[in-house]
Amino acid sequence: MCTTVIVGKAVSKTGRVIVGHNEDSGGRVLHQQFYVPGGKHAAGEVLVAEPGRAQVPEAAETVTTYWSNMLQIDGSSFDQGFANAAGVVLCSNGGGSSFDGDDPDEASLKLKDGGVGFLLRRVIAERAHSAREGVEIAAKLLDEYGYFGSARNYTIADKDEAWCLNVVKGHHYVAKRIPDDK
């Protein structure tokens, strides 16, 4: 279980949004750190993450990203955090299960090319120049491809705004801006 704390800019001592995130999972883990330089990409390039899932067209230009990935010893990924050169941070918490979360029949959910999972957070981190833009990017991906995971809670923030984005399997999501005074 993960924990995220968000402090609005009106109640932080710095006058900026503060995000703290902790991975509370026990056991032995490996913590990987990646620096991914931004770049220009040719038309037709795609991003690939999970086998059998959507391949998202690459953006013409991406933002430099720092990516923190925690892996359990058995190799299953359960936590990724991102910060990019534009000042956007992104972390996620498990969201439990949804009504459709354990349904193996994904055809009824109308996922395009198997939907997105990990790519959702990666695409946001590589493209967003603000938290609000990150939510807009996520909405477009979820509308087009859908989400194949059971449920996940994302925090997308910059120095001025923080948003909580909750997604469940299929094309279902809701986003809410955290008030500055909370």
mmCIF file of C-alpha atoms in Angstrom:
data_model
loop_
_atom_site.group_PDB
_atom_site.id
_atom_site.type_symbol
_atom_site.label_atom_id
_atom_site.label_comp_id
_atom_site.label_asym_id
_atom_site.label_seq_id
_atom_site.Cartn_x
_atom_site.Cartn_y
_atom_site.Cartn_z
ATOM 1 C CA MET A 1 0.000 0.000 0.000
ATOM 2 C CA CYS A 2 1.352 3.423 -0.962
ATOM 3 C CA THR A 3 0.844 6.741 0.786
ATOM 4 C CA THR A 4 0.799 10.193 -0.809
ATOM 5 C CA VAL A 5 0.469 13.525 1.000
ATOM 6 C CA ILE A 6 -0.380 16.673 -0.969
ATOM 7 C CA VAL A 7 -0.109 20.188 0.496
ATOM 8 C CA GLY A 8 -1.720 23.087 -1.373
ATOM 9 C CA LYS A 9 0.410 26.152 -2.087
ATOM 10 C CA ALA A 10 -1.651 28.447 0.165
ATOM 11 C CA VAL A 11 -0.911 26.334 3.253
ATOM 12 C CA SER A 12 2.692 25.344 2.554
ATOM 13 C CA LYS A 13 5.506 27.410 4.039
ATOM 14 C CA THR A 14 7.137 27.648 0.609
ATOM 15 C CA GLY A 15 4.074 28.974 -1.232
ATOM 16 C CA ARG A 16 4.348 26.019 -3.596
ATOM 17 C CA VAL A 17 2.545 22.706 -3.819
ATOM 18 C CA ILE A 18 4.322 19.967 -1.874
ATOM 19 C CA VAL A 19 3.957 16.251 -2.686
ATOM 20 C CA GLY A 20 5.328 13.469 -0.503
ATOM 21 C CA HIS A 21 5.064 9.834 -1.555
ATOM 22 C CA ASN A 22 6.094 6.611 0.148
ATOM 23 C CA GLU A 23 5.950 3.008 -0.983
ATOM 24 C CA ASP A 24 4.759 1.097 2.074
ATOM 25 C CA SER A 25 5.195 -2.385 0.650
ATOM 26 C CA GLY A 26 7.298 -4.667 2.804
ATOM 27 C CA GLY A 27 9.834 -7.251 1.805
ATOM 28 C CA ARG A 28 12.964 -7.106 -0.297
ATOM 29 C CA VAL A 29 12.883 -4.654 -3.185
ATOM 30 C CA LEU A 30 15.201 -3.194 -5.787
ATOM 31 C CA HIS A 31 15.035 0.557 -6.361
ATOM 32 C CA GLN A 32 16.112 1.633 -9.852
ATOM 33 C CA GLN A 33 16.783 5.233 -10.937
ATOM 34 C CA PHE A 34 16.675 6.377 -14.559
ATOM 35 C CA TYR A 35 17.506 9.665 -16.251
ATOM 36 C CA VAL A 36 15.773 9.876 -19.625
ATOM 37 C CA PRO A 37 16.839 12.858 -21.762
ATOM 38 C CA GLY A 38 14.110 14.614 -23.688
ATOM 39 C CA GLY A 39 14.348 14.509 -27.421
ATOM 40 C CA LYS A 40 12.827 14.863 -30.826
ATOM 41 C CA HIS A 41 11.114 11.850 -32.345
ATOM 42 C CA ALA A 42 10.342 10.891 -35.918
ATOM 43 C CA ALA A 43 6.801 10.409 -37.150
ATOM 44 C CA GLY A 44 5.755 6.786 -36.778
ATOM 45 C CA GLU A 45 7.782 6.051 -33.610
ATOM 46 C CA VAL A 46 5.763 4.323 -30.881
ATOM 47 C CA LEU A 47 6.126 3.708 -27.152
ATOM 48 C CA VAL A 48 5.901 0.085 -26.056
ATOM 49 C CA ALA A 49 5.598 -1.030 -22.432
ATOM 50 C CA GLU A 50 3.605 -4.151 -21.662
ATOM 51 C CA PRO A 51 3.431 -7.008 -24.179
ATOM 52 C CA GLY A 52 0.032 -7.277 -25.828
ATOM 53 C CA ARG A 53 -1.019 -3.772 -24.820
ATOM 54 C CA ALA A 54 -1.410 -0.481 -26.668
ATOM 55 C CA GLN A 55 1.558 1.051 -28.422
ATOM 56 C CA VAL A 56 1.163 4.813 -28.108
ATOM 57 C CA PRO A 57 2.516 7.099 -30.852
ATOM 58 C CA GLU A 58 5.579 9.009 -29.656
ATOM 59 C CA ALA A 59 5.320 12.789 -29.260
ATOM 60 C CA ALA A 60 7.319 14.925 -31.695
ATOM 61 C CA GLU A 61 9.282 16.222 -28.682
ATOM 62 C CA THR A 62 9.560 14.890 -25.133
ATOM 63 C CA VAL A 63 10.630 16.460 -21.839
ATOM 64 C CA THR A 64 13.686 15.241 -19.905
ATOM 65 C CA THR A 65 12.466 12.896 -17.171
ATOM 66 C CA TYR A 66 13.813 11.406 -13.944
ATOM 67 C CA TRP A 67 12.158 8.053 -13.323
ATOM 68 C CA SER A 68 12.264 6.112 -10.067
ATOM 69 C CA ASN A 69 11.144 2.494 -10.299
ATOM 70 C CA MET A 70 10.798 0.047 -7.436
ATOM 71 C CA LEU A 71 10.738 -3.690 -8.174
ATOM 72 C CA GLN A 72 9.959 -6.597 -5.924
ATOM 73 C CA ILE A 73 12.671 -9.269 -5.888
ATOM 74 C CA ASP A 74 10.483 -11.476 -8.123
ATOM 75 C CA GLY A 75 10.609 -8.721 -10.760
ATOM 76 C CA SER A 76 7.034 -7.450 -10.617
ATOM 77 C CA SER A 77 6.850 -3.687 -10.808
ATOM 78 C CA PHE A 78 4.615 -1.953 -8.321
ATOM 79 C CA ASP A 79 5.719 1.650 -7.991
ATOM 80 C CA GLN A 80 7.018 4.318 -10.318
ATOM 81 C CA GLY A 81 7.554 7.989 -9.645
ATOM 82 C CA PHE A 82 8.468 10.626 -12.184
ATOM 83 C CA ALA A 83 9.715 14.212 -12.188
ATOM 84 C CA ASN A 84 10.361 16.102 -15.387
ATOM 85 C CA ALA A 85 12.393 19.137 -16.414
ATOM 86 C CA ALA A 86 9.203 21.212 -16.696
ATOM 87 C CA GLY A 87 8.593 20.759 -12.940
ATOM 88 C CA VAL A 88 5.813 18.169 -13.136
ATOM 89 C CA VAL A 89 5.856 15.279 -10.642
ATOM 90 C CA LEU A 90 3.805 12.124 -10.826
ATOM 91 C CA CYS A 91 3.283 9.253 -8.395
ATOM 92 C CA SER A 92 0.639 6.596 -7.945
ATOM 93 C CA ASN A 93 -1.072 4.499 -5.331
ATOM 94 C CA GLY A 94 -2.901 1.214 -5.693
ATOM 95 C CA GLY A 95 -6.624 1.780 -5.974
ATOM 96 C CA GLY A 96 -7.883 -1.614 -4.875
ATOM 97 C CA SER A 97 -10.263 -3.311 -7.246
ATOM 98 C CA SER A 98 -13.122 -1.982 -9.309
ATOM 99 C CA PHE A 99 -16.393 -3.561 -10.339
ATOM 100 C CA ASP A 100 -14.799 -4.748 -13.591
ATOM 101 C CA GLY A 101 -11.317 -5.070 -12.131
ATOM 102 C CA ASP A 102 -11.234 -8.828 -11.816
ATOM 103 C CA ASP A 103 -13.242 -9.538 -14.975
ATOM 104 C CA PRO A 104 -10.980 -11.422 -17.400
ATOM 105 C CA ASP A 105 -13.284 -10.545 -20.331
ATOM 106 C CA GLU A 106 -11.609 -7.346 -21.509
ATOM 107 C CA ALA A 107 -13.486 -7.411 -24.837
ATOM 108 C CA SER A 108 -16.589 -6.019 -23.132
ATOM 109 C CA LEU A 109 -14.552 -3.024 -21.939
ATOM 110 C CA LYS A 110 -13.697 -1.967 -25.514
ATOM 111 C CA LEU A 111 -9.993 -1.423 -24.804
ATOM 112 C CA LYS A 112 -8.162 -0.287 -27.931
ATOM 113 C CA ASP A 113 -5.166 -2.539 -28.642
ATOM 114 C CA GLY A 114 -5.352 -3.924 -25.083
ATOM 115 C CA GLY A 115 -5.416 -0.516 -23.355
ATOM 116 C CA VAL A 116 -2.719 1.318 -21.424
ATOM 117 C CA GLY A 117 -1.289 0.719 -17.968
ATOM 118 C CA PHE A 118 2.292 1.766 -17.233
ATOM 119 C CA LEU A 119 2.376 3.889 -20.391
ATOM 120 C CA LEU A 120 -0.195 6.257 -18.876
ATOM 121 C CA ARG A 121 2.245 7.639 -16.298
ATOM 122 C CA ARG A 122 5.224 7.550 -18.656
ATOM 123 C CA VAL A 123 3.449 9.513 -21.392
ATOM 124 C CA ILE A 124 2.251 12.115 -18.877
ATOM 125 C CA ALA A 125 5.787 12.536 -17.502
ATOM 126 C CA GLU A 126 7.393 12.818 -20.930
ATOM 127 C CA ARG A 127 4.864 15.328 -22.334
ATOM 128 C CA ALA A 128 3.319 17.473 -19.599
ATOM 129 C CA HIS A 129 4.518 21.013 -18.936
ATOM 130 C CA SER A 130 2.002 21.527 -16.107
ATOM 131 C CA ALA A 131 -0.138 19.376 -13.834
ATOM 132 C CA ARG A 132 -3.290 20.458 -15.639
ATOM 133 C CA GLU A 133 -1.782 19.468 -18.994
ATOM 134 C CA GLY A 134 -0.847 16.102 -17.462
ATOM 135 C CA VAL A 135 -4.499 15.463 -16.582
ATOM 136 C CA GLU A 136 -5.564 16.463 -20.104
ATOM 137 C CA ILE A 137 -2.996 14.070 -21.623
ATOM 138 C CA ALA A 138 -4.248 11.270 -19.361
ATOM 139 C CA ALA A 139 -7.882 11.914 -20.301
ATOM 140 C CA LYS A 140 -7.084 11.678 -24.020
ATOM 141 C CA LEU A 141 -5.209 8.387 -23.541
ATOM 142 C CA LEU A 142 -7.935 6.893 -21.355
ATOM 143 C CA ASP A 143 -10.682 7.969 -23.750
ATOM 144 C CA GLU A 144 -8.863 6.495 -26.735
ATOM 145 C CA TYR A 145 -7.272 3.314 -25.339
ATOM 146 C CA GLY A 146 -8.836 2.615 -21.964
ATOM 147 C CA TYR A 147 -7.043 1.269 -18.882
ATOM 148 C CA PHE A 148 -6.368 -2.421 -18.388
ATOM 149 C CA GLY A 149 -5.468 -2.338 -14.673
ATOM 150 C CA SER A 150 -8.009 -2.839 -11.931
ATOM 151 C CA ALA A 151 -7.744 0.612 -10.293
ATOM 152 C CA ARG A 152 -5.039 3.219 -9.633
ATOM 153 C CA ASN A 153 -4.837 6.652 -7.988
ATOM 154 C CA TYR A 154 -2.420 9.118 -9.578
ATOM 155 C CA THR A 155 -1.082 12.385 -8.209
ATOM 156 C CA ILE A 156 0.013 14.863 -10.869
ATOM 157 C CA ALA A 157 1.483 18.112 -9.566
ATOM 158 C CA ASP A 158 3.586 21.156 -10.367
ATOM 159 C CA LYS A 159 4.571 24.078 -8.123
ATOM 160 C CA ASP A 160 1.139 25.704 -8.496
ATOM 161 C CA GLU A 161 -1.410 22.887 -8.814
ATOM 162 C CA ALA A 162 -1.946 19.302 -7.734
ATOM 163 C CA TRP A 163 -4.510 16.904 -9.141
ATOM 164 C CA CYS A 164 -5.757 13.472 -8.100
ATOM 165 C CA LEU A 165 -6.685 11.249 -11.023
ATOM 166 C CA ASN A 166 -8.488 8.009 -10.235
ATOM 167 C CA VAL A 167 -8.775 5.396 -12.963
ATOM 168 C CA VAL A 168 -10.462 2.012 -13.079
ATOM 169 C CA LYS A 169 -10.475 -0.719 -15.671
ATOM 170 C CA GLY A 170 -12.022 0.365 -18.947
ATOM 171 C CA HIS A 171 -12.592 3.979 -19.936
ATOM 172 C CA HIS A 172 -13.558 5.215 -16.462
ATOM 173 C CA TYR A 173 -11.726 7.997 -14.645
ATOM 174 C CA VAL A 174 -12.263 11.120 -12.588
ATOM 175 C CA ALA A 175 -9.868 13.984 -11.837
ATOM 176 C CA LYS A 176 -10.069 16.591 -9.086
ATOM 177 C CA ARG A 177 -7.818 19.556 -8.424
ATOM 178 C CA ILE A 178 -6.585 19.784 -4.845
ATOM 179 C CA PRO A 179 -7.626 23.196 -3.427
ATOM 180 C CA ASP A 180 -4.756 25.577 -2.661
ATOM 181 C CA ASP A 181 -5.872 25.846 0.986
ATOM 182 C CA LYS A 182 -5.982 22.091 1.710
#
